[in-house]
């Protein structure tokens, strides 16, 4: 569905409409754009996930992708609600292809919440996170999530000095088969946050994170037989 917004709150109206007309819907892919050319003057830094809460009533949902130029923010309660409402959810993409500054993204700490409330069927996750402030790894760690096939960070950028801490943080919670990030925004709704948009440069900091995380996962799979 392609949808033009006058104000961000219209996302909630659209969510209600989809819930009422298609209660057993399994796949929702939204390409959201601003109807006005003055969107940048009125746009908030983030859009709260609560505007999509009506969709939580669609218990058969397998895929939710919301392509939006503004980052969608998640709270801990949102992740817990996703875990409870969508047991069949396999794909979740929330505005990873944002064109805004990565400082407007949600905190990386949201990934630790997903590690606690992991939707049992989830295999592909793409979010727009602020990667300039890496949280410390909790001292009490649980068994890492091994179900994640692809983790997408969209167009978020990272500083080279944060590479070791990001690798450590991701490794504490997940075994990721493929990590996707691009330092430049995607252009056009046809591109996927789960596939690279062009070849990432060998000297880009994300390359080092990708290689380390995926190599660590391959080693883990050999040891544990996954």
PDB file of C-alpha atoms in Angstrom:
ATOM      1  CA  UNK A   1       0.000   0.000   0.000  1.00  0.00           C
ATOM      2  CA  UNK A   2       1.265   3.486  -0.864  1.00  0.00           C
ATOM      3  CA  UNK A   3      -0.074   6.176   1.438  1.00  0.00           C
ATOM      4  CA  UNK A   4       0.284   9.967   1.506  1.00  0.00           C
ATOM      5  CA  UNK A   5       0.260  11.648   4.912  1.00  0.00           C
ATOM      6  CA  UNK A   6      -0.759  15.161   5.824  1.00  0.00           C
ATOM      7  CA  UNK A   7       0.184  14.553   9.477  1.00  0.00           C
ATOM      8  CA  UNK A   8       1.861  11.572  11.140  1.00  0.00           C
ATOM      9  CA  UNK A   9      -1.227  10.817  13.254  1.00  0.00           C
ATOM     10  CA  UNK A  10      -2.930   9.639  10.072  1.00  0.00           C
ATOM     11  CA  UNK A  11      -0.871   6.465  10.447  1.00  0.00           C
ATOM     12  CA  UNK A  12      -3.163   5.531  13.315  1.00  0.00           C
ATOM     13  CA  UNK A  13      -6.246   6.093  11.146  1.00  0.00           C
ATOM     14  CA  UNK A  14      -4.752   3.848   8.472  1.00  0.00           C
ATOM     15  CA  UNK A  15      -3.954   1.188  11.087  1.00  0.00           C
ATOM     16  CA  UNK A  16      -7.532   1.225  12.322  1.00  0.00           C
ATOM     17  CA  UNK A  17      -8.837   0.955   8.754  1.00  0.00           C
ATOM     18  CA  UNK A  18      -6.618  -2.046   7.975  1.00  0.00           C
ATOM     19  CA  UNK A  19      -7.601  -3.759  11.217  1.00  0.00           C
ATOM     20  CA  UNK A  20     -11.311  -3.300  10.646  1.00  0.00           C
ATOM     21  CA  UNK A  21     -11.352  -4.254   6.962  1.00  0.00           C
ATOM     22  CA  UNK A  22      -8.686  -6.996   6.983  1.00  0.00           C
ATOM     23  CA  UNK A  23      -8.589  -8.536  10.483  1.00  0.00           C
ATOM     24  CA  UNK A  24      -6.950 -11.762   9.246  1.00  0.00           C
ATOM     25  CA  UNK A  25      -4.374 -10.036   7.053  1.00  0.00           C
ATOM     26  CA  UNK A  26      -0.963 -11.737   7.009  1.00  0.00           C
ATOM     27  CA  UNK A  27       1.273  -9.253   5.178  1.00  0.00           C
ATOM     28  CA  UNK A  28       1.364  -5.453   5.387  1.00  0.00           C
ATOM     29  CA  UNK A  29       3.890  -3.447   3.362  1.00  0.00           C
ATOM     30  CA  UNK A  30       3.398   0.325   3.590  1.00  0.00           C
ATOM     31  CA  UNK A  31       5.239   2.950   1.564  1.00  0.00           C
ATOM     32  CA  UNK A  32       4.473   6.177   3.384  1.00  0.00           C
ATOM     33  CA  UNK A  33       5.188   9.643   1.973  1.00  0.00           C
ATOM     34  CA  UNK A  34       4.233  13.197   2.812  1.00  0.00           C
ATOM     35  CA  UNK A  35       1.420  14.681   0.725  1.00  0.00           C
ATOM     36  CA  UNK A  36       2.840  18.177   1.125  1.00  0.00           C
ATOM     37  CA  UNK A  37       6.175  19.352  -0.217  1.00  0.00           C
ATOM     38  CA  UNK A  38       6.659  21.158   3.097  1.00  0.00           C
ATOM     39  CA  UNK A  39       6.903  17.921   5.028  1.00  0.00           C
ATOM     40  CA  UNK A  40      10.388  18.699   6.336  1.00  0.00           C
ATOM     41  CA  UNK A  41       9.143  21.814   8.147  1.00  0.00           C
ATOM     42  CA  UNK A  42       6.398  19.969  10.007  1.00  0.00           C
ATOM     43  CA  UNK A  43       7.870  16.515  10.449  1.00  0.00           C
ATOM     44  CA  UNK A  44       8.753  15.222  13.930  1.00  0.00           C
ATOM     45  CA  UNK A  45      12.143  13.660  14.593  1.00  0.00           C
ATOM     46  CA  UNK A  46      10.487  10.312  15.293  1.00  0.00           C
ATOM     47  CA  UNK A  47       7.113   8.649  14.829  1.00  0.00           C
ATOM     48  CA  UNK A  48       5.942   6.585  17.834  1.00  0.00           C
ATOM     49  CA  UNK A  49       5.028   2.966  17.204  1.00  0.00           C
ATOM     50  CA  UNK A  50       1.847   3.540  19.215  1.00  0.00           C
ATOM     51  CA  UNK A  51       0.300   4.930  16.005  1.00  0.00           C
ATOM     52  CA  UNK A  52       0.475   1.377  14.649  1.00  0.00           C
ATOM     53  CA  UNK A  53      -0.961  -0.237  17.781  1.00  0.00           C
ATOM     54  CA  UNK A  54      -4.350  -1.019  16.182  1.00  0.00           C
ATOM     55  CA  UNK A  55      -2.505  -3.523  13.967  1.00  0.00           C
ATOM     56  CA  UNK A  56      -1.685  -5.567  17.066  1.00  0.00           C
ATOM     57  CA  UNK A  57      -5.214  -6.946  16.767  1.00  0.00           C
ATOM     58  CA  UNK A  58      -4.208  -8.698  13.524  1.00  0.00           C
ATOM     59  CA  UNK A  59      -2.959 -11.861  15.177  1.00  0.00           C
ATOM     60  CA  UNK A  60      -2.205 -13.656  11.886  1.00  0.00           C
ATOM     61  CA  UNK A  61       0.394 -11.098  10.810  1.00  0.00           C
ATOM     62  CA  UNK A  62       3.500 -12.659   9.274  1.00  0.00           C
ATOM     63  CA  UNK A  63       5.088  -9.541   7.767  1.00  0.00           C
ATOM     64  CA  UNK A  64       5.025  -5.832   8.658  1.00  0.00           C
ATOM     65  CA  UNK A  65       7.139  -3.383   6.680  1.00  0.00           C
ATOM     66  CA  UNK A  66       6.701   0.372   7.040  1.00  0.00           C
ATOM     67  CA  UNK A  67       8.845   2.360   4.625  1.00  0.00           C
ATOM     68  CA  UNK A  68       8.964   5.954   5.876  1.00  0.00           C
ATOM     69  CA  UNK A  69      11.466   8.807   5.686  1.00  0.00           C
ATOM     70  CA  UNK A  70      11.066   9.446   9.434  1.00  0.00           C
ATOM     71  CA  UNK A  71      12.339   6.896  11.994  1.00  0.00           C
ATOM     72  CA  UNK A  72       9.738   4.919  13.930  1.00  0.00           C
ATOM     73  CA  UNK A  73      10.519   4.681  17.628  1.00  0.00           C
ATOM     74  CA  UNK A  74       9.863   1.671  19.849  1.00  0.00           C
ATOM     75  CA  UNK A  75       9.433   1.555  23.597  1.00  0.00           C
ATOM     76  CA  UNK A  76       9.991  -1.513  25.759  1.00  0.00           C
ATOM     77  CA  UNK A  77       6.217  -1.915  26.088  1.00  0.00           C
ATOM     78  CA  UNK A  78       5.892  -1.920  22.281  1.00  0.00           C
ATOM     79  CA  UNK A  79       8.339  -4.804  21.911  1.00  0.00           C
ATOM     80  CA  UNK A  80       6.519  -6.740  24.613  1.00  0.00           C
ATOM     81  CA  UNK A  81       3.204  -6.113  22.822  1.00  0.00           C
ATOM     82  CA  UNK A  82       4.668  -7.292  19.488  1.00  0.00           C
ATOM     83  CA  UNK A  83       5.892 -10.469  21.180  1.00  0.00           C
ATOM     84  CA  UNK A  84       2.440 -11.182  22.603  1.00  0.00           C
ATOM     85  CA  UNK A  85       0.279 -10.124  19.640  1.00  0.00           C
ATOM     86  CA  UNK A  86       2.146 -11.534  16.644  1.00  0.00           C
ATOM     87  CA  UNK A  87       3.334 -15.112  17.300  1.00  0.00           C
ATOM     88  CA  UNK A  88       3.617 -15.777  13.546  1.00  0.00           C
ATOM     89  CA  UNK A  89       5.588 -12.628  12.687  1.00  0.00           C
ATOM     90  CA  UNK A  90       8.608 -13.434  10.509  1.00  0.00           C
ATOM     91  CA  UNK A  91       9.528 -10.023   9.036  1.00  0.00           C
ATOM     92  CA  UNK A  92       9.568  -6.649  10.814  1.00  0.00           C
ATOM     93  CA  UNK A  93      10.867  -3.501   9.120  1.00  0.00           C
ATOM     94  CA  UNK A  94      10.218  -0.146  10.763  1.00  0.00           C
ATOM     95  CA  UNK A  95      11.498   2.812   8.759  1.00  0.00           C
ATOM     96  CA  UNK A  96      15.091   1.568   8.509  1.00  0.00           C
ATOM     97  CA  UNK A  97      15.590   3.457   5.244  1.00  0.00           C
ATOM     98  CA  UNK A  98      15.210   6.854   6.866  1.00  0.00           C
ATOM     99  CA  UNK A  99      16.764   9.921   5.235  1.00  0.00           C
ATOM    100  CA  UNK A 100      17.189  11.761   8.526  1.00  0.00           C
ATOM    101  CA  UNK A 101      20.199  12.008  10.827  1.00  0.00           C
ATOM    102  CA  UNK A 102      21.035   8.771  12.608  1.00  0.00           C
ATOM    103  CA  UNK A 103      20.909  10.731  15.885  1.00  0.00           C
ATOM    104  CA  UNK A 104      17.115  10.631  15.487  1.00  0.00           C
ATOM    105  CA  UNK A 105      17.078   6.847  15.491  1.00  0.00           C
ATOM    106  CA  UNK A 106      16.049   4.747  18.457  1.00  0.00           C
ATOM    107  CA  UNK A 107      18.651   3.584  20.947  1.00  0.00           C
ATOM    108  CA  UNK A 108      20.564   0.385  20.279  1.00  0.00           C
ATOM    109  CA  UNK A 109      19.337  -0.741  23.696  1.00  0.00           C
ATOM    110  CA  UNK A 110      16.041  -1.689  22.031  1.00  0.00           C
ATOM    111  CA  UNK A 111      17.833  -4.778  20.714  1.00  0.00           C
ATOM    112  CA  UNK A 112      18.381  -6.011  24.271  1.00  0.00           C
ATOM    113  CA  UNK A 113      14.611  -5.727  24.783  1.00  0.00           C
ATOM    114  CA  UNK A 114      13.989  -7.797  21.655  1.00  0.00           C
ATOM    115  CA  UNK A 115      16.379 -10.406  23.064  1.00  0.00           C
ATOM    116  CA  UNK A 116      14.052 -10.725  26.076  1.00  0.00           C
ATOM    117  CA  UNK A 117      10.738 -10.543  24.211  1.00  0.00           C
ATOM    118  CA  UNK A 118      11.702 -12.228  20.950  1.00  0.00           C
ATOM    119  CA  UNK A 119       8.732 -12.961  18.656  1.00  0.00           C
ATOM    120  CA  UNK A 120       9.120 -16.732  18.229  1.00  0.00           C
ATOM    121  CA  UNK A 121       8.862 -16.786  14.412  1.00  0.00           C
ATOM    122  CA  UNK A 122      10.851 -13.584  13.685  1.00  0.00           C
ATOM    123  CA  UNK A 123      13.666 -14.131  11.192  1.00  0.00           C
ATOM    124  CA  UNK A 124      14.282 -10.693   9.641  1.00  0.00           C
ATOM    125  CA  UNK A 125      14.433  -7.412  11.571  1.00  0.00           C
ATOM    126  CA  UNK A 126      15.270  -3.927  10.243  1.00  0.00           C
ATOM    127  CA  UNK A 127      15.319  -0.782  12.399  1.00  0.00           C
ATOM    128  CA  UNK A 128      16.818   2.700  12.235  1.00  0.00           C
ATOM    129  CA  UNK A 129      19.022   3.028  15.314  1.00  0.00           C
ATOM    130  CA  UNK A 130      21.327   5.704  16.656  1.00  0.00           C
ATOM    131  CA  UNK A 131      24.664   3.913  16.606  1.00  0.00           C
ATOM    132  CA  UNK A 132      26.728   6.744  18.071  1.00  0.00           C
ATOM    133  CA  UNK A 133      26.005   5.700  21.670  1.00  0.00           C
ATOM    134  CA  UNK A 134      26.548   1.986  22.282  1.00  0.00           C
ATOM    135  CA  UNK A 135      25.029   0.716  25.559  1.00  0.00           C
ATOM    136  CA  UNK A 136      27.121  -1.456  27.859  1.00  0.00           C
ATOM    137  CA  UNK A 137      26.588  -5.186  27.645  1.00  0.00           C
ATOM    138  CA  UNK A 138      24.512  -6.406  30.633  1.00  0.00           C
ATOM    139  CA  UNK A 139      26.485  -8.422  33.170  1.00  0.00           C
ATOM    140  CA  UNK A 140      23.737 -11.032  33.328  1.00  0.00           C
ATOM    141  CA  UNK A 141      23.388 -12.459  29.847  1.00  0.00           C
ATOM    142  CA  UNK A 142      20.942 -15.027  28.547  1.00  0.00           C
ATOM    143  CA  UNK A 143      21.434 -17.507  25.736  1.00  0.00           C
ATOM    144  CA  UNK A 144      21.788 -15.527  22.484  1.00  0.00           C
ATOM    145  CA  UNK A 145      18.981 -15.534  19.931  1.00  0.00           C
ATOM    146  CA  UNK A 146      19.974 -17.858  17.082  1.00  0.00           C
ATOM    147  CA  UNK A 147      16.801 -17.490  14.990  1.00  0.00           C
ATOM    148  CA  UNK A 148      17.754 -14.166  13.382  1.00  0.00           C
ATOM    149  CA  UNK A 149      18.617 -14.592   9.698  1.00  0.00           C
ATOM    150  CA  UNK A 150      19.017 -10.901   8.803  1.00  0.00           C
ATOM    151  CA  UNK A 151      19.423  -7.737  10.854  1.00  0.00           C
ATOM    152  CA  UNK A 152      19.159  -4.469   8.939  1.00  0.00           C
ATOM    153  CA  UNK A 153      20.393  -1.108  10.232  1.00  0.00           C
ATOM    154  CA  UNK A 154      19.300   0.855   7.188  1.00  0.00           C
ATOM    155  CA  UNK A 155      21.172   4.038   6.434  1.00  0.00           C
ATOM    156  CA  UNK A 156      22.489   4.607   9.966  1.00  0.00           C
ATOM    157  CA  UNK A 157      26.169   5.479  10.143  1.00  0.00           C
ATOM    158  CA  UNK A 158      28.769   4.551  12.756  1.00  0.00           C
ATOM    159  CA  UNK A 159      32.049   6.008  13.884  1.00  0.00           C
ATOM    160  CA  UNK A 160      35.074   3.772  13.495  1.00  0.00           C
ATOM    161  CA  UNK A 161      35.826   4.088  17.220  1.00  0.00           C
ATOM    162  CA  UNK A 162      32.486   2.409  18.025  1.00  0.00           C
ATOM    163  CA  UNK A 163      33.127  -0.687  15.903  1.00  0.00           C
ATOM    164  CA  UNK A 164      34.526  -2.939  18.692  1.00  0.00           C
ATOM    165  CA  UNK A 165      31.736  -2.035  21.133  1.00  0.00           C
ATOM    166  CA  UNK A 166      29.010  -2.603  18.526  1.00  0.00           C
ATOM    167  CA  UNK A 167      30.447  -6.011  17.646  1.00  0.00           C
ATOM    168  CA  UNK A 168      30.524  -6.934  21.334  1.00  0.00           C
ATOM    169  CA  UNK A 169      27.000  -5.640  21.915  1.00  0.00           C
ATOM    170  CA  UNK A 170      25.444  -7.520  19.009  1.00  0.00           C
ATOM    171  CA  UNK A 171      27.350 -10.680  19.877  1.00  0.00           C
ATOM    172  CA  UNK A 172      25.968 -10.629  23.404  1.00  0.00           C
ATOM    173  CA  UNK A 173      22.380 -11.003  22.211  1.00  0.00           C
ATOM    174  CA  UNK A 174      22.316 -12.545  18.734  1.00  0.00           C
ATOM    175  CA  UNK A 175      23.872 -14.925  16.272  1.00  0.00           C
ATOM    176  CA  UNK A 176      23.209 -13.095  12.997  1.00  0.00           C
ATOM    177  CA  UNK A 177      23.580 -14.858   9.658  1.00  0.00           C
ATOM    178  CA  UNK A 178      23.541 -11.617   7.654  1.00  0.00           C
ATOM    179  CA  UNK A 179      23.907  -8.011   8.759  1.00  0.00           C
ATOM    180  CA  UNK A 180      22.893  -5.287   6.281  1.00  0.00           C
ATOM    181  CA  UNK A 181      23.698  -1.585   6.496  1.00  0.00           C
ATOM    182  CA  UNK A 182      24.374   1.173   4.019  1.00  0.00           C
ATOM    183  CA  UNK A 183      26.017   4.512   4.811  1.00  0.00           C
ATOM    184  CA  UNK A 184      23.932   6.171   2.101  1.00  0.00           C
ATOM    185  CA  UNK A 185      20.118   6.260   2.000  1.00  0.00           C
ATOM    186  CA  UNK A 186      18.115   4.038  -0.300  1.00  0.00           C
ATOM    187  CA  UNK A 187      16.294   5.869  -3.054  1.00  0.00           C
ATOM    188  CA  UNK A 188      13.030   4.408  -4.225  1.00  0.00           C
ATOM    189  CA  UNK A 189      10.555   2.124  -2.508  1.00  0.00           C
ATOM    190  CA  UNK A 190      11.599  -0.923  -4.526  1.00  0.00           C
ATOM    191  CA  UNK A 191      14.783  -1.478  -2.502  1.00  0.00           C
ATOM    192  CA  UNK A 192      14.821  -3.772   0.513  1.00  0.00           C
ATOM    193  CA  UNK A 193      16.426  -3.074   3.902  1.00  0.00           C
ATOM    194  CA  UNK A 194      17.362  -6.757   3.997  1.00  0.00           C
ATOM    195  CA  UNK A 195      19.569  -6.600   0.917  1.00  0.00           C
ATOM    196  CA  UNK A 196      22.614  -4.366   0.287  1.00  0.00           C
ATOM    197  CA  UNK A 197      21.974  -1.400  -1.989  1.00  0.00           C
ATOM    198  CA  UNK A 198      25.173  -1.533  -3.986  1.00  0.00           C
ATOM    199  CA  UNK A 199      28.569  -2.645  -2.715  1.00  0.00           C
ATOM    200  CA  UNK A 200      29.648  -1.201   0.605  1.00  0.00           C
ATOM    201  CA  UNK A 201      33.214   0.118   0.596  1.00  0.00           C
ATOM    202  CA  UNK A 202      35.876  -2.076   2.140  1.00  0.00           C
ATOM    203  CA  UNK A 203      37.040   0.818   4.350  1.00  0.00           C
ATOM    204  CA  UNK A 204      33.553   1.582   5.680  1.00  0.00           C
ATOM    205  CA  UNK A 205      33.234   0.848   9.448  1.00  0.00           C
ATOM    206  CA  UNK A 206      30.099  -1.212   8.800  1.00  0.00           C
ATOM    207  CA  UNK A 207      32.159  -3.626   6.719  1.00  0.00           C
ATOM    208  CA  UNK A 208      34.246  -4.535   9.747  1.00  0.00           C
ATOM    209  CA  UNK A 209      31.126  -5.019  11.870  1.00  0.00           C
ATOM    210  CA  UNK A 210      29.475  -7.195   9.209  1.00  0.00           C
ATOM    211  CA  UNK A 211      32.501  -9.394   8.710  1.00  0.00           C
ATOM    212  CA  UNK A 212      33.088  -9.876  12.441  1.00  0.00           C
ATOM    213  CA  UNK A 213      29.459 -10.594  13.338  1.00  0.00           C
ATOM    214  CA  UNK A 214      28.899 -13.013  10.472  1.00  0.00           C
ATOM    215  CA  UNK A 215      32.195 -14.820  11.090  1.00  0.00           C
ATOM    216  CA  UNK A 216      31.342 -15.172  14.765  1.00  0.00           C
ATOM    217  CA  UNK A 217      27.968 -16.642  13.819  1.00  0.00           C
ATOM    218  CA  UNK A 218      29.516 -19.159  11.428  1.00  0.00           C
ATOM    219  CA  UNK A 219      31.874 -20.321  14.173  1.00  0.00           C
ATOM    220  CA  UNK A 220      28.993 -20.607  16.632  1.00  0.00           C
ATOM    221  CA  UNK A 221      26.980 -22.688  14.182  1.00  0.00           C
ATOM    222  CA  UNK A 222      29.844 -25.119  13.724  1.00  0.00           C
ATOM    223  CA  UNK A 223      30.252 -25.525  17.467  1.00  0.00           C
ATOM    224  CA  UNK A 224      26.545 -25.830  18.291  1.00  0.00           C
ATOM    225  CA  UNK A 225      25.381 -27.539  15.116  1.00  0.00           C
ATOM    226  CA  UNK A 226      22.810 -24.883  14.164  1.00  0.00           C
TER     227      UNK A 226
END
